[in-house]
Amino acid sequence: MAAAPFGRYLDVLGKPSQDGEIVLGVSAAFSGPSRALGTELYRGSMAYFSHVNENGGVNGRRITLKLLDDGYQPEPCVANTLSLLQDDSVFLLFGYVGTPTVTRALPLLKRFRDRGVFLFFPFTGAEPQREPPYGEFAFNLRASYRQETAGLVDSFVRHGLRRIAVFYQNDAYGRSGWAGVRAALSRYGGTIVGEATYRRGSRFSTGMRSQVEILRSSNPDAVICVGAYAACAALARDAVDLGLRVPVANLSFVGSENLLELLQGGGGDPSEYSRFLVNSQVVPSYEDRALPAVREYHEMMDLYDPPPPEVERITEGEPYTPFARSFVSLEGFLNARMIIEILRLMGDDLDRSRLEEAVFAVNDYDLGVGEQVSFGAERRQGLQGIYYTVVDGDRFVPLEDWESKVAEWTALREDPAGAPSDVEGQ
């Protein structure tokens, strides 16, 4: 089976709804410092949608995406969402990227609630689309930032790393993660010992010296970062260069492969910059081929190898080379699998008024990742799993033994020259 021509999926801009297709509206970051996130999420979804389309579509209808770039900026996302909501060809909204963008789009879904349009599976673990007054307009597949930060805090505290500092993006995303860390620490009677922020859109070239000095002055045992890959890579780099040698944790939104690529290509000692990293993920490792969905992901990424989208970008001319595999594209792939199952449950009668009923019919569905998916009126998040990863060479791999890893970090902190270069059981 040959790879499908790209243009066939993006040919509906400005056209009315067609009987033979289902149009999903997407506003995401396809340009700017976070363009990799929107691009990889799209590529993973397209691998599965390509398979579906080449095998007859959903009840005879092809899946088509209407793509708009927001550059991970709220104002363009609002304009894009307004356009998509007023476009009769768009059946639902799908695959948005980021908290500051989604948070601003949600009030529009409430304002246009008479149109019955839902937002499915945004790439954010924040709370606004999980709770009133906007939770009823969205469905989430991934676990939340509260779950990610709680898991990191639990793991650190359980292994004696109780002084937790936070580095976060100064917006709704960063504050969401900050609140999660604070809530998790409160369960142990603790508080955030130090905090530093950065401006959304900061690039890897941005110096984070002042942030590192603020964090170091609090004498933390570990730092939890709530940011995007460019800024978090800059923080990890400058922390090592300035002698802050403690575990640096990142949430799933960071884009692990993009972060590691920056650290390994930015000069200095790449292994030194990455050995303190521990990233939480909301999908299993894309190397875990024991899982049916992961095997299918590999097969379809190999078969279709979706290129970056051809879309009118806010900023043109920014190069981007896709990754063969990534946690973000795997998440996009799983999002696509889930929405296709929901659309199939609707049968031939594709009426938006029946969409919520179809979602609620998903009960103990096997998505192929070792966790059953269920939705309901009081359950608008499908998956709960959190996975932890550390760097091994040029990739993030599952962290299986926290105790050994903490022992390694402690040895590195106390005696950088004498620490073991490899610890078993990671």
Coordinates of C-alpha atoms in Angstrom, one line a residue:
M1 CA 0.0 0.0 0.0
A2 CA 1.6 3.3 -1.1
A3 CA 1.7 6.4 1.1
A4 CA -1.3 8.6 0.4
P5 CA -0.8 12.0 -1.3
F6 CA -0.8 14.7 1.3
G7 CA -3.1 17.1 -0.4
R8 CA -6.1 14.8 -0.4
Y9 CA -6.7 15.4 3.3
L10 CA -6.6 19.1 3.3
D11 CA -8.8 20.0 0.4
V12 CA -11.9 21.4 2.2
L13 CA -10.9 24.9 3.1
G14 CA -13.9 27.1 2.5
K15 CA -16.0 24.4 1.0
P16 CA -19.3 23.3 2.4
S17 CA -19.9 19.9 4.1
Q18 CA -19.8 17.0 1.7
D19 CA -21.9 13.8 2.2
G20 CA -18.8 11.7 1.7
E21 CA -16.6 13.1 4.4
I22 CA -16.4 14.0 8.1
V23 CA -14.6 17.2 8.7
L24 CA -12.6 17.7 11.9
G25 CA -11.6 21.3 12.8
V26 CA -8.1 21.7 14.2
S27 CA -6.3 24.8 15.6
A28 CA -2.8 24.0 16.7
A29 CA 0.8 25.2 16.8
F30 CA 2.3 24.6 13.3
S31 CA 4.7 27.6 13.5
G32 CA 6.7 29.2 16.3
P33 CA 8.9 27.8 19.0
S34 CA 6.3 25.0 19.8
R35 CA 5.5 24.0 16.2
A36 CA 6.9 20.5 16.8
L37 CA 4.0 19.7 19.2
G38 CA 1.3 20.5 16.7
T39 CA 3.2 18.9 13.9
E40 CA 3.9 15.6 15.6
L41 CA 0.4 15.4 17.1
Y42 CA -1.0 15.9 13.6
R43 CA 1.4 13.3 12.1
G44 CA 0.4 10.6 14.5
S45 CA -3.3 11.3 13.9
M46 CA -2.8 11.3 10.1
A47 CA -1.1 7.9 10.2
Y48 CA -4.4 6.4 11.5
F49 CA -6.8 8.5 9.5
S50 CA -4.9 7.5 6.4
H51 CA -5.4 3.9 7.2
V52 CA -9.1 4.5 7.8
N53 CA -9.6 6.4 4.6
E54 CA -7.9 3.9 2.5
N55 CA -10.1 1.2 3.9
G56 CA -13.5 2.8 3.2
G57 CA -13.6 5.6 5.8
V58 CA -16.1 5.6 8.6
N59 CA -19.4 4.1 7.4
G60 CA -18.3 5.2 3.9
R61 CA -17.2 8.7 4.8
R62 CA -13.6 9.9 4.6
I63 CA -12.0 11.8 7.5
T64 CA -10.8 15.2 6.5
L65 CA -9.0 17.8 8.6
K66 CA -9.5 21.5 8.4
L67 CA -6.2 22.8 9.7
L68 CA -5.5 26.3 11.1
D69 CA -2.3 27.5 12.7
D70 CA -2.4 29.4 16.0
G71 CA 1.4 29.3 16.8
Y72 CA 0.5 28.3 20.3
Q73 CA -0.9 31.8 20.9
P74 CA -4.3 32.5 22.4
E75 CA -5.5 35.3 20.1
P76 CA -5.1 33.3 16.8
C77 CA -6.6 30.3 18.5
V78 CA -9.7 32.3 19.4
A79 CA -10.0 33.6 15.8
N80 CA -9.5 30.1 14.4
T81 CA -12.1 28.6 16.7
L82 CA -14.7 31.2 15.9
S83 CA -14.1 30.5 12.2
L84 CA -14.4 26.7 12.7
L85 CA -17.6 27.0 14.9
Q86 CA -19.2 29.1 12.2
D87 CA -18.3 26.7 9.4
D88 CA -21.1 24.2 8.8
S89 CA -18.7 21.7 7.3
V90 CA -16.9 21.1 10.6
F91 CA -18.5 18.3 12.6
L92 CA -16.3 18.6 15.7
L93 CA -13.1 20.2 17.0
F94 CA -10.1 17.9 17.4
G95 CA -6.5 17.9 18.5
Y96 CA -6.0 21.4 19.8
V97 CA -2.6 22.1 21.4
G98 CA -1.9 23.9 24.7
T99 CA -3.5 25.3 27.7
P100 CA -3.3 29.1 27.0
T101 CA -5.0 28.4 23.6
V102 CA -7.6 25.9 24.7
T103 CA -8.5 27.9 27.8
R104 CA -9.4 30.9 25.6
A105 CA -11.3 28.7 23.1
L106 CA -13.6 27.1 25.6
P107 CA -15.8 30.1 26.2
L108 CA -16.6 30.1 22.5
L109 CA -17.9 26.6 22.7
K110 CA -20.2 27.7 25.5
R111 CA -21.3 30.8 23.6
F112 CA -22.1 28.6 20.5
R113 CA -23.5 25.7 22.5
D114 CA -26.7 25.7 20.3
R115 CA -24.5 24.4 17.5
G116 CA -23.6 21.3 19.6
V117 CA -19.9 21.3 18.8
F118 CA -17.5 19.5 21.2
L119 CA -13.7 19.7 21.5
F120 CA -12.1 16.3 21.5
F121 CA -8.8 15.2 22.9
P122 CA -6.8 18.5 23.3
F123 CA -3.1 18.1 23.9
T124 CA -3.2 19.6 27.4
G125 CA -3.7 18.2 30.9
A126 CA -5.1 21.4 32.4
E127 CA -8.2 21.7 34.4
P128 CA -10.4 24.2 32.6
Q129 CA -11.7 21.6 30.0
R130 CA -12.2 19.1 32.9
E131 CA -14.4 21.1 35.2
P132 CA -17.2 23.6 35.3
P133 CA -18.1 25.9 33.6
Y134 CA -16.5 24.4 30.4
G135 CA -16.0 20.8 31.2
E136 CA -19.3 19.8 29.5
F137 CA -18.0 21.0 26.1
A138 CA -14.8 18.9 25.9
F139 CA -13.7 15.3 26.1
N140 CA -10.1 14.4 27.1
L141 CA -8.3 11.2 26.4
R142 CA -5.0 11.9 28.2
A143 CA -4.4 12.1 32.0
S144 CA -4.3 15.5 33.6
Y145 CA -1.4 17.7 34.8
R146 CA -2.7 17.2 38.3
Q147 CA -2.1 13.5 37.9
E148 CA 1.3 14.0 36.3
T149 CA 2.5 16.4 39.0
A150 CA 1.1 14.3 41.8
G151 CA 2.9 11.3 40.5
L152 CA 6.2 13.1 40.3
V153 CA 5.8 14.6 43.8
D154 CA 4.9 11.2 45.2
S155 CA 7.9 9.5 43.6
F156 CA 10.3 12.2 44.7
V157 CA 9.0 12.4 48.3
R158 CA 8.9 8.6 48.6
H159 CA 12.6 8.5 47.8
G160 CA 13.6 11.3 50.2
L161 CA 13.5 14.2 47.8
R162 CA 11.1 16.4 49.7
R163 CA 12.3 20.0 48.8
I164 CA 10.6 20.6 45.4
A165 CA 11.0 23.8 43.4
V166 CA 9.1 24.7 40.3
F167 CA 10.0 26.3 37.0
Y168 CA 7.0 27.2 35.0
Q169 CA 5.6 29.1 32.0
N170 CA 4.0 32.3 33.1
D171 CA 0.5 31.6 31.8
A172 CA -2.5 29.3 32.3
Y173 CA -0.5 26.2 31.5
G174 CA 2.3 27.0 34.0
R175 CA -0.1 28.0 36.7
S176 CA -2.0 24.8 36.2
G177 CA 1.1 22.7 36.8
W178 CA 2.2 24.9 39.6
A179 CA -1.1 24.4 41.3
G180 CA -0.8 20.6 40.9
V181 CA 2.6 20.5 42.5
R182 CA 1.4 22.7 45.4
A183 CA -1.6 20.5 46.0
A184 CA 0.5 17.3 45.8
L185 CA 3.1 18.7 48.3
S186 CA 0.4 19.8 50.7
R187 CA -0.6 16.1 51.2
Y188 CA 2.8 15.6 52.7
G189 CA 2.7 18.9 54.7
G190 CA 5.1 20.5 52.4
T191 CA 5.3 23.6 50.2
I192 CA 7.1 24.6 47.0
V193 CA 10.5 25.7 48.2
G194 CA 11.3 27.9 45.2
E195 CA 9.8 29.0 42.0
A196 CA 10.9 30.8 38.8
T197 CA 9.0 31.6 35.6
Y198 CA 9.7 32.3 32.0
R199 CA 7.7 34.0 29.2
R200 CA 5.8 31.8 26.7
G201 CA 7.6 31.6 23.4
S202 CA 11.1 31.6 24.9
R203 CA 13.7 29.9 22.7
F204 CA 16.6 27.6 23.5
S205 CA 18.9 30.4 23.0
T206 CA 17.3 32.3 25.9
G207 CA 19.6 32.4 28.9
M208 CA 18.0 31.0 32.1
R209 CA 20.7 32.1 34.5
S210 CA 18.5 34.2 36.6
Q211 CA 15.9 31.4 36.9
V212 CA 18.6 28.9 37.9
E213 CA 20.0 31.3 40.5
I214 CA 16.5 31.8 42.0
L215 CA 15.9 28.0 42.1
R216 CA 19.4 27.2 43.5
S217 CA 19.0 29.7 46.3
S218 CA 16.1 27.5 47.6
N219 CA 18.4 24.5 47.9
P220 CA 16.0 22.1 46.1
D221 CA 16.2 18.4 46.0
A222 CA 14.4 18.4 42.6
V223 CA 12.9 20.8 40.2
I224 CA 9.6 20.2 38.3
C225 CA 9.3 22.1 35.1
V226 CA 5.9 23.1 33.6
G227 CA 6.9 24.4 30.2
A228 CA 7.6 23.7 26.5
Y229 CA 10.7 22.1 25.1
A230 CA 12.8 25.1 24.1
A231 CA 12.6 26.9 27.5
C232 CA 12.8 23.6 29.5
A233 CA 15.9 22.6 27.5
A234 CA 17.5 26.0 28.2
L235 CA 16.8 25.6 31.9
A236 CA 18.3 22.0 32.0
R237 CA 21.4 23.3 30.2
D238 CA 21.9 26.3 32.4
A239 CA 21.2 24.4 35.6
V240 CA 24.1 22.0 34.8
D241 CA 26.4 24.8 33.7
L242 CA 25.7 26.8 36.9
G243 CA 26.1 23.8 39.2
L244 CA 22.5 23.0 40.0
R245 CA 22.8 19.2 39.9
V246 CA 19.4 17.9 40.9
P247 CA 16.7 15.9 39.1
V248 CA 14.8 18.1 36.6
A249 CA 11.4 16.7 35.8
N250 CA 9.2 17.7 32.8
L251 CA 5.6 17.1 32.1
S252 CA 4.3 15.3 28.9
F253 CA 3.5 18.5 27.1
V254 CA 7.2 19.4 27.0
G255 CA 7.8 17.3 23.9
S256 CA 10.6 14.9 25.1
E257 CA 12.2 14.2 21.8
N258 CA 12.4 17.9 20.9
L259 CA 13.9 18.8 24.3
L260 CA 16.5 16.1 24.0
E261 CA 17.4 17.1 20.4
L262 CA 18.1 20.6 21.6
L263 CA 20.3 19.5 24.5
Q264 CA 22.2 17.1 22.3
G265 CA 22.8 19.6 19.5
G266 CA 23.5 22.7 21.5
G267 CA 27.2 22.2 22.4
G268 CA 28.7 21.2 25.7
D269 CA 28.4 17.7 27.0
P270 CA 25.0 16.3 26.0
S271 CA 25.1 13.4 28.4
E272 CA 25.7 15.8 31.3
Y273 CA 22.8 17.9 30.3
S274 CA 20.4 15.0 30.1
R275 CA 21.4 12.7 33.0
F276 CA 19.3 14.6 35.5
L277 CA 16.1 14.6 33.4
V278 CA 13.0 12.6 34.3
N279 CA 10.0 13.2 32.1
S280 CA 6.4 12.0 32.8
Q281 CA 4.4 10.8 29.9
V282 CA 0.6 10.1 29.4
V283 CA 1.1 7.4 26.8
P284 CA 3.3 4.3 27.1
S285 CA 6.7 4.0 25.5
Y286 CA 6.5 3.9 21.8
E287 CA 9.2 1.1 22.1
D288 CA 6.8 -1.2 24.0
R289 CA 5.7 -3.3 21.1
A290 CA 4.0 -5.8 23.4
L291 CA 1.1 -3.4 23.3
P292 CA -1.2 -3.8 20.3
A293 CA -1.7 -0.1 19.7
V294 CA 2.0 0.5 19.8
R295 CA 2.6 -2.2 17.2
E296 CA -0.1 -0.7 15.0
Y297 CA 1.4 2.8 15.5
H298 CA 4.8 1.6 14.2
E299 CA 3.2 -0.2 11.2
M300 CA 1.2 2.9 10.1
M301 CA 3.9 5.4 10.7
D302 CA 6.2 3.3 8.5
L303 CA 3.4 2.9 5.9
Y304 CA 2.2 6.5 5.6
D305 CA 5.1 8.5 7.2
P306 CA 2.8 11.6 7.3
P307 CA 4.8 14.8 6.4
P308 CA 4.3 18.1 8.3
P309 CA 1.0 19.7 7.3
E310 CA 0.7 22.1 4.4
V311 CA -1.1 24.9 6.1
E312 CA -0.9 28.7 6.0
R313 CA 1.4 29.5 8.9
I314 CA 1.6 32.6 11.1
T315 CA 5.4 32.5 10.7
E316 CA 6.6 31.0 7.4
G317 CA 10.0 29.6 6.6
E318 CA 10.8 27.8 9.9
P319 CA 12.5 24.5 9.2
Y320 CA 11.3 21.3 10.9
T321 CA 12.4 17.8 10.5
P322 CA 9.9 15.2 11.9
F323 CA 10.9 12.4 14.2
A324 CA 10.3 8.8 13.1
R325 CA 8.7 8.1 16.4
S326 CA 7.7 10.3 19.4
F327 CA 5.5 10.3 22.5
V328 CA 3.5 13.2 20.9
S329 CA 2.8 11.4 17.6
L330 CA 1.8 8.3 19.5
E331 CA -0.7 10.4 21.5
G332 CA -2.0 11.8 18.2
F333 CA -2.3 8.3 16.9
L334 CA -4.3 7.1 20.0
N335 CA -6.5 10.2 19.7
A336 CA -7.4 9.3 16.2
R337 CA -8.1 5.7 17.1
M338 CA -10.5 6.8 19.8
I339 CA -12.4 9.4 17.7
I340 CA -12.9 6.9 14.9
E341 CA -14.4 4.4 17.4
I342 CA -16.8 7.1 18.6
L343 CA -17.8 8.1 15.0
R344 CA -18.4 4.4 14.1
L345 CA -20.7 4.1 17.1
M346 CA -22.9 6.8 15.6
G347 CA -23.6 4.6 12.5
D348 CA -25.0 6.3 9.4
D349 CA -26.9 9.0 11.4
L350 CA -24.2 11.6 11.8
D351 CA -26.0 14.2 13.8
R352 CA -24.2 16.3 16.3
S353 CA -27.0 16.0 18.7
R354 CA -26.1 12.3 19.0
L355 CA -22.4 12.8 19.5
E356 CA -22.4 12.9 23.2
E357 CA -24.6 9.8 23.4
A358 CA -22.0 8.0 21.3
V359 CA -19.2 9.0 23.6
F360 CA -21.0 7.8 26.6
A361 CA -21.5 4.5 24.9
V362 CA -17.7 3.9 25.1
N363 CA -17.4 1.5 28.1
D364 CA -14.3 -0.6 28.8
Y365 CA -13.0 -0.1 25.3
D366 CA -9.7 -1.7 24.6
L367 CA -7.5 1.0 23.0
G368 CA -4.6 -1.4 23.0
V369 CA -2.4 0.4 25.6
G370 CA -3.2 -1.9 28.6
E371 CA -5.9 0.3 30.0
Q372 CA -9.6 0.2 29.2
V373 CA -11.3 3.4 28.2
S374 CA -14.7 4.5 29.4
F375 CA -16.6 7.8 29.2
G376 CA -19.8 9.0 30.9
A377 CA -21.6 12.1 32.0
E378 CA -19.3 12.4 35.0
R379 CA -16.2 10.8 33.3
R380 CA -15.0 13.0 30.5
Q381 CA -11.4 11.7 30.5
G382 CA -10.6 8.3 29.0
L383 CA -7.2 7.4 30.2
Q384 CA -5.5 7.7 33.7
G385 CA -2.0 6.2 33.1
I386 CA 1.2 8.1 33.9
Y387 CA 4.6 6.8 32.8
Y388 CA 8.1 8.0 33.8
T389 CA 11.0 8.1 31.5
V390 CA 14.8 8.9 31.6
V391 CA 17.4 9.4 28.9
D392 CA 19.3 6.5 27.6
G393 CA 21.6 7.6 24.8
D394 CA 19.5 9.4 22.2
R395 CA 16.0 8.6 23.5
F396 CA 13.8 8.5 26.6
V397 CA 13.2 5.0 28.0
P398 CA 10.9 3.8 30.8
L399 CA 12.2 4.4 34.3
E400 CA 11.6 1.1 36.1
D401 CA 13.7 1.6 39.3
W402 CA 13.3 5.0 41.0
E403 CA 15.5 3.9 44.0
S404 CA 18.5 3.2 41.8
K405 CA 18.0 6.4 39.8
V406 CA 17.7 8.5 42.9
A407 CA 20.9 6.9 44.2
E408 CA 22.6 7.8 40.9
W409 CA 21.4 11.4 41.1
T410 CA 22.5 11.7 44.8
A411 CA 26.0 10.4 43.9
L412 CA 26.3 12.8 41.0
R413 CA 25.3 15.7 43.3
E414 CA 27.8 14.8 46.0
D415 CA 30.7 13.8 43.8
P416 CA 30.2 14.6 40.1
A417 CA 33.6 13.1 39.1
G418 CA 33.1 9.8 41.0
A419 CA 29.6 9.0 40.2
P420 CA 28.8 5.8 38.3
S421 CA 28.2 6.4 34.6
D422 CA 25.5 3.7 34.4
V423 CA 23.0 2.4 36.9
E424 CA 21.2 -0.8 36.5
G425 CA 17.4 -1.0 36.4
Q426 CA 16.5 2.2 34.7

